[in-house]
């Protein structure tokens, strides 16, 4: 009797463990906008930490598939509906990181950066509108879009560069490239949708970011960009993928360089990090490399 009871207990425990493993590592048939897009690029277990930034990179790539444009719209609605009115720093226009439990969300009062997050979502919004002409979405969330755009000048310093966070005053090449691309996208989006903004002001913001990148982050000694304004970010080693070489391709994607310079930087990047090596890197970084490759398609097949 005791032996049979122990047997049943072991069977029940085994079933519980097996179901827990499945429950933890697989979650299919989700309707969550983040899961729908991200599952095309990475494993999405039942419990998964996500940043809106990472999801935006996947959406930027996914939107090139005509069958997935509607999914990107749902993701944009999800993102814009979660824009903070007043976050832990008293800022509006930010979006927190989060954990997904199935289709449920637990918002974490944190973000890796603000300038980079804002730049990428503005860039994605402009790209979405260029593809769809969906002014309804833009009209519906224009206040949130304006709030997102204003986070960039809010974080901008006297040298033109933006800091990552109000309490983390490091200036990154990647983030500032995204901030520049975001403001230029905001200007384009406002013009195309007949929105009244202070165009002169935001154009000056973009110009000063670009100028700051060249004046503060360009290293003429090795003809490359510092990946940050910190001491360790000054000397670029092209054989080191992240952050050294990887950061150099951000000015390509966000149009800080002219075409000739884009070609030279991309040529150097590919020589050191050919496409077949990208799968060794974190998936969001590999996806961004692919985005730059698509942009440079007229040069590199």
Tab-separated table of C-alpha atoms in Angstrom:
chain	number	residue	atom	x	y	z
A	1	UNK	CA	0.000	0.000	0.000
A	2	UNK	CA	2.782	2.401	0.965
A	3	UNK	CA	4.748	1.369	-2.123
A	4	UNK	CA	1.752	2.102	-4.371
A	5	UNK	CA	1.191	5.437	-2.638
A	6	UNK	CA	4.800	6.424	-3.203
A	7	UNK	CA	4.462	5.363	-6.829
A	8	UNK	CA	1.449	7.599	-7.332
A	9	UNK	CA	3.214	10.493	-5.598
A	10	UNK	CA	6.209	10.086	-7.912
A	11	UNK	CA	3.937	10.002	-10.971
A	12	UNK	CA	2.115	13.143	-9.869
A	13	UNK	CA	5.387	14.921	-9.107
A	14	UNK	CA	6.793	13.923	-12.493
A	15	UNK	CA	3.722	15.236	-14.270
A	16	UNK	CA	3.952	18.467	-12.322
A	17	UNK	CA	7.613	18.914	-13.198
A	18	UNK	CA	7.012	18.140	-16.864
A	19	UNK	CA	4.070	20.480	-17.061
A	20	UNK	CA	6.099	23.180	-15.314
A	21	UNK	CA	8.929	22.812	-17.794
A	22	UNK	CA	6.521	23.124	-20.699
A	23	UNK	CA	4.760	25.972	-18.961
A	24	UNK	CA	8.019	27.821	-18.461
A	25	UNK	CA	9.701	27.300	-21.794
A	26	UNK	CA	6.903	27.381	-24.310
A	27	UNK	CA	3.930	29.648	-24.769
A	28	UNK	CA	2.151	29.347	-28.084
A	29	UNK	CA	-0.982	30.814	-29.669
A	30	UNK	CA	-0.502	34.151	-27.947
A	31	UNK	CA	-2.434	37.262	-28.925
A	32	UNK	CA	-0.004	39.643	-27.252
A	33	UNK	CA	1.424	42.107	-29.830
A	34	UNK	CA	4.948	41.829	-28.416
A	35	UNK	CA	4.910	38.025	-28.472
A	36	UNK	CA	3.543	37.884	-32.008
A	37	UNK	CA	6.442	39.918	-33.416
A	38	UNK	CA	9.235	38.798	-31.113
A	39	UNK	CA	8.480	35.080	-31.514
A	40	UNK	CA	9.552	35.401	-35.160
A	41	UNK	CA	13.053	36.266	-33.983
A	42	UNK	CA	13.703	34.633	-30.604
A	43	UNK	CA	12.439	32.160	-28.048
A	44	UNK	CA	9.548	33.585	-26.067
A	45	UNK	CA	8.965	31.464	-22.955
A	46	UNK	CA	5.954	31.877	-20.710
A	47	UNK	CA	7.946	34.183	-18.423
A	48	UNK	CA	10.220	36.529	-20.327
A	49	UNK	CA	11.848	39.885	-19.610
A	50	UNK	CA	11.536	42.340	-22.492
A	51	UNK	CA	12.568	45.859	-23.320
A	52	UNK	CA	10.417	47.944	-25.678
A	53	UNK	CA	13.667	48.797	-27.474
A	54	UNK	CA	14.372	45.193	-28.416
A	55	UNK	CA	10.808	44.690	-29.632
A	56	UNK	CA	11.103	47.857	-31.755
A	57	UNK	CA	14.162	46.481	-33.553
A	58	UNK	CA	12.265	43.326	-34.485
A	59	UNK	CA	9.293	45.418	-35.629
A	60	UNK	CA	11.588	47.534	-37.823
A	61	UNK	CA	12.657	44.391	-39.599
A	62	UNK	CA	9.233	42.730	-39.563
A	63	UNK	CA	7.466	45.680	-41.172
A	64	UNK	CA	9.253	44.917	-44.446
A	65	UNK	CA	7.039	41.839	-44.734
A	66	UNK	CA	3.681	43.018	-46.182
A	67	UNK	CA	1.872	40.212	-44.356
A	68	UNK	CA	3.104	41.498	-40.990
A	69	UNK	CA	2.331	45.214	-41.259
A	70	UNK	CA	-0.920	44.807	-39.303
A	71	UNK	CA	1.005	43.089	-36.508
A	72	UNK	CA	3.345	46.078	-36.364
A	73	UNK	CA	0.332	48.388	-36.082
A	74	UNK	CA	-0.933	46.400	-33.098
A	75	UNK	CA	2.514	46.613	-31.553
A	76	UNK	CA	2.605	50.386	-32.069
A	77	UNK	CA	-0.803	50.707	-30.414
A	78	UNK	CA	0.472	48.615	-27.509
A	79	UNK	CA	3.600	50.751	-27.166
A	80	UNK	CA	1.898	54.135	-27.443
A	81	UNK	CA	-0.842	53.180	-24.986
A	82	UNK	CA	1.886	52.529	-22.385
A	83	UNK	CA	3.715	55.828	-22.699
A	84	UNK	CA	4.207	57.314	-19.245
A	85	UNK	CA	2.557	60.615	-18.382
A	86	UNK	CA	4.896	61.030	-15.434
A	87	UNK	CA	7.531	58.407	-14.718
A	88	UNK	CA	9.893	57.926	-11.781
A	89	UNK	CA	11.896	60.958	-12.957
A	90	UNK	CA	8.775	63.054	-13.503
A	91	UNK	CA	9.193	62.677	-17.270
A	92	UNK	CA	6.455	62.043	-19.795
A	93	UNK	CA	7.068	60.169	-23.034
A	94	UNK	CA	9.008	57.228	-21.594
A	95	UNK	CA	8.109	53.533	-21.629
A	96	UNK	CA	9.224	51.055	-18.982
A	97	UNK	CA	10.672	47.586	-19.417
A	98	UNK	CA	8.378	44.708	-18.504
A	99	UNK	CA	8.023	40.996	-17.867
A	100	UNK	CA	5.513	38.896	-19.766
A	101	UNK	CA	3.795	36.048	-17.939
A	102	UNK	CA	1.920	34.474	-20.790
A	103	UNK	CA	-0.101	37.419	-22.065
A	104	UNK	CA	-0.022	39.250	-18.749
A	105	UNK	CA	2.443	42.060	-18.149
A	106	UNK	CA	4.359	43.143	-15.093
A	107	UNK	CA	5.734	46.626	-15.657
A	108	UNK	CA	9.156	47.316	-14.166
A	109	UNK	CA	9.942	50.938	-13.242
A	110	UNK	CA	13.164	50.922	-15.248
A	111	UNK	CA	14.603	51.463	-18.706
A	112	UNK	CA	18.063	50.923	-20.145
A	113	UNK	CA	18.005	54.346	-21.774
A	114	UNK	CA	15.487	56.991	-22.745
A	115	UNK	CA	17.167	58.714	-25.694
A	116	UNK	CA	17.687	55.440	-27.573
A	117	UNK	CA	14.210	54.062	-26.823
A	118	UNK	CA	12.592	57.303	-27.983
A	119	UNK	CA	14.649	57.549	-31.145
A	120	UNK	CA	13.873	54.028	-32.308
A	121	UNK	CA	10.104	54.212	-31.761
A	122	UNK	CA	9.924	57.551	-33.618
A	123	UNK	CA	11.920	56.045	-36.468
A	124	UNK	CA	9.573	53.032	-36.553
A	125	UNK	CA	6.466	55.242	-36.514
A	126	UNK	CA	7.697	57.230	-39.495
A	127	UNK	CA	8.573	54.074	-41.403
A	128	UNK	CA	5.140	52.629	-40.605
A	129	UNK	CA	3.409	55.749	-41.921
A	130	UNK	CA	5.533	55.774	-45.084
A	131	UNK	CA	4.353	52.224	-45.811
A	132	UNK	CA	0.694	52.520	-44.779
A	133	UNK	CA	-0.422	56.187	-44.859
A	134	UNK	CA	-2.298	55.257	-41.677
A	135	UNK	CA	-2.985	58.727	-40.331
A	136	UNK	CA	-5.664	57.393	-37.956
A	137	UNK	CA	-3.050	55.811	-35.695
A	138	UNK	CA	-0.909	58.948	-35.782
A	139	UNK	CA	-3.875	61.207	-34.969
A	140	UNK	CA	-5.019	58.960	-32.147
A	141	UNK	CA	-1.668	58.973	-30.376
A	142	UNK	CA	-0.177	62.295	-31.460
A	143	UNK	CA	0.111	63.611	-27.890
A	144	UNK	CA	2.118	60.543	-26.871
A	145	UNK	CA	4.280	60.888	-29.989
A	146	UNK	CA	5.011	64.528	-29.136
A	147	UNK	CA	5.861	63.530	-25.561
A	148	UNK	CA	8.269	60.873	-26.838
A	149	UNK	CA	9.949	63.372	-29.154
A	150	UNK	CA	10.427	65.895	-26.354
A	151	UNK	CA	12.369	63.413	-24.197
A	152	UNK	CA	15.288	63.896	-26.589
A	153	UNK	CA	15.802	67.676	-26.181
A	154	UNK	CA	15.058	67.188	-22.484
A	155	UNK	CA	18.126	64.936	-22.258
A	156	UNK	CA	20.290	67.009	-24.583
A	157	UNK	CA	23.403	68.674	-23.148
A	158	UNK	CA	25.285	71.843	-24.111
A	159	UNK	CA	27.566	69.914	-26.484
A	160	UNK	CA	24.517	68.721	-28.446
A	161	UNK	CA	24.673	65.121	-27.275
A	162	UNK	CA	21.989	63.377	-25.250
A	163	UNK	CA	22.601	61.494	-22.025
A	164	UNK	CA	21.100	58.039	-21.619
A	165	UNK	CA	19.127	58.811	-18.445
A	166	UNK	CA	18.641	61.779	-16.116
A	167	UNK	CA	20.622	59.897	-13.455
A	168	UNK	CA	23.091	58.229	-15.856
A	169	UNK	CA	24.855	60.962	-17.741
A	170	UNK	CA	26.834	58.901	-20.241
A	171	UNK	CA	26.624	59.865	-23.916
A	172	UNK	CA	26.600	56.937	-26.338
A	173	UNK	CA	27.177	56.918	-30.094
A	174	UNK	CA	24.394	54.361	-30.569
A	175	UNK	CA	21.838	56.288	-28.518
A	176	UNK	CA	22.700	59.629	-30.095
A	177	UNK	CA	22.460	58.158	-33.586
A	178	UNK	CA	19.004	56.842	-32.675
A	179	UNK	CA	18.049	60.183	-31.129
A	180	UNK	CA	19.063	62.005	-34.310
A	181	UNK	CA	17.177	59.537	-36.483
A	182	UNK	CA	14.180	59.819	-34.183
A	183	UNK	CA	13.985	63.601	-34.336
A	184	UNK	CA	14.377	63.596	-38.131
A	185	UNK	CA	11.592	61.000	-38.294
A	186	UNK	CA	9.404	63.121	-36.024
A	187	UNK	CA	9.922	66.111	-38.313
A	188	UNK	CA	9.046	64.041	-41.382
A	189	UNK	CA	6.009	62.511	-39.712
A	190	UNK	CA	4.676	65.892	-38.597
A	191	UNK	CA	5.104	67.339	-42.070
A	192	UNK	CA	3.417	64.429	-43.837
A	193	UNK	CA	0.456	64.375	-41.441
A	194	UNK	CA	0.037	68.172	-41.265
A	195	UNK	CA	0.800	68.396	-37.553
A	196	UNK	CA	1.758	71.771	-36.124
A	197	UNK	CA	5.079	71.567	-34.302
A	198	UNK	CA	7.971	73.948	-33.764
A	199	UNK	CA	9.860	72.768	-36.830
A	200	UNK	CA	12.718	75.229	-36.386
A	201	UNK	CA	13.261	74.095	-32.808
A	202	UNK	CA	13.317	70.376	-33.586
A	203	UNK	CA	15.495	70.883	-36.667
A	204	UNK	CA	18.001	72.684	-34.443
A	205	UNK	CA	17.874	69.763	-32.000
A	206	UNK	CA	18.689	67.291	-34.777
A	207	UNK	CA	21.443	69.499	-36.185
A	208	UNK	CA	23.089	69.910	-32.800
A	209	UNK	CA	23.010	66.156	-32.122
A	210	UNK	CA	24.683	65.490	-35.457
A	211	UNK	CA	27.233	68.212	-34.830
A	212	UNK	CA	27.893	66.859	-31.344
A	213	UNK	CA	28.517	63.378	-32.707
A	214	UNK	CA	31.158	64.711	-35.100
A	215	UNK	CA	32.742	67.172	-32.683
A	216	UNK	CA	32.664	65.118	-29.486
A	217	UNK	CA	32.711	61.467	-30.571
A	218	UNK	CA	34.701	61.403	-33.807
A	219	UNK	CA	38.272	60.204	-33.324
A	220	UNK	CA	40.410	61.532	-36.160
A	221	UNK	CA	43.414	59.456	-35.085
A	222	UNK	CA	41.800	56.184	-36.137
A	223	UNK	CA	39.067	57.658	-38.369
A	224	UNK	CA	36.223	56.171	-36.350
A	225	UNK	CA	33.745	57.193	-33.684
A	226	UNK	CA	34.122	56.804	-29.958
A	227	UNK	CA	31.307	54.510	-28.836
A	228	UNK	CA	30.823	56.647	-25.707
A	229	UNK	CA	32.192	59.791	-24.127
A	230	UNK	CA	33.719	57.751	-21.308
A	231	UNK	CA	37.458	57.062	-21.270
A	232	UNK	CA	37.097	53.401	-22.280
A	233	UNK	CA	34.912	54.371	-25.236
A	234	UNK	CA	37.610	56.361	-26.958
A	235	UNK	CA	39.731	53.816	-28.804
A	236	UNK	CA	37.877	51.582	-31.265
A	237	UNK	CA	39.017	48.022	-31.850
A	238	UNK	CA	37.353	46.881	-35.100
A	239	UNK	CA	37.922	43.217	-34.279
A	240	UNK	CA	35.797	43.605	-31.144
A	241	UNK	CA	32.164	43.282	-32.246
A	242	UNK	CA	30.409	44.930	-29.292
A	243	UNK	CA	30.436	47.758	-28.583
A	244	UNK	CA	33.343	48.947	-30.741
A	245	UNK	CA	32.534	47.825	-34.292
A	246	UNK	CA	28.789	47.474	-33.753
A	247	UNK	CA	28.442	51.111	-32.684
A	248	UNK	CA	30.090	52.296	-35.917
A	249	UNK	CA	27.177	51.134	-38.095
A	250	UNK	CA	24.557	53.213	-36.241
A	251	UNK	CA	25.554	56.440	-38.030
A	252	UNK	CA	25.001	54.503	-41.275
A	253	UNK	CA	21.452	53.452	-40.492
A	254	UNK	CA	20.358	56.800	-39.088
A	255	UNK	CA	21.885	58.855	-41.941
A	256	UNK	CA	24.541	60.753	-40.049
A	257	UNK	CA	27.102	59.874	-42.742
A	258	UNK	CA	27.124	60.713	-46.431
A	259	UNK	CA	26.929	57.824	-48.914
A	260	UNK	CA	30.680	57.563	-49.523
A	261	UNK	CA	31.400	57.438	-45.820
A	262	UNK	CA	28.633	54.875	-45.269
A	263	UNK	CA	30.262	52.633	-47.838
A	264	UNK	CA	33.700	52.894	-46.212
A	265	UNK	CA	32.388	52.150	-42.704
A	266	UNK	CA	30.242	49.242	-43.882
A	267	UNK	CA	33.133	47.798	-45.869
A	268	UNK	CA	35.336	47.878	-42.758
A	269	UNK	CA	32.587	46.372	-40.619
A	270	UNK	CA	31.929	43.488	-43.019
A	271	UNK	CA	35.650	42.783	-43.364
A	272	UNK	CA	35.893	42.280	-39.617
A	273	UNK	CA	32.448	40.806	-38.968
A	274	UNK	CA	31.015	39.003	-42.014
A	275	UNK	CA	27.309	38.189	-42.024
A	276	UNK	CA	27.851	34.509	-41.264
A	277	UNK	CA	29.291	35.483	-37.869
A	278	UNK	CA	26.288	37.524	-36.746
A	279	UNK	CA	24.389	34.510	-35.449
A	280	UNK	CA	26.966	34.263	-32.661
A	281	UNK	CA	25.815	37.614	-31.303
A	282	UNK	CA	22.648	38.480	-29.321
A	283	UNK	CA	19.690	38.251	-31.682
A	284	UNK	CA	18.701	41.923	-31.441
A	285	UNK	CA	22.215	42.900	-32.515
A	286	UNK	CA	22.140	40.436	-35.397
A	287	UNK	CA	18.776	41.859	-36.489
A	288	UNK	CA	20.134	45.394	-36.480
A	289	UNK	CA	23.114	44.290	-38.578
A	290	UNK	CA	20.581	42.880	-41.021
A	291	UNK	CA	18.707	46.181	-41.094
A	292	UNK	CA	21.897	48.027	-41.977
A	293	UNK	CA	22.714	45.429	-44.641
A	294	UNK	CA	19.309	46.031	-46.239
A	295	UNK	CA	19.971	49.763	-46.210
A	296	UNK	CA	23.337	49.192	-47.825
A	297	UNK	CA	21.951	46.741	-50.369
A	298	UNK	CA	22.930	48.917	-53.293
A	299	UNK	CA	26.554	48.503	-52.228
A	300	UNK	CA	26.742	45.026	-50.723
A	301	UNK	CA	24.688	42.134	-52.082
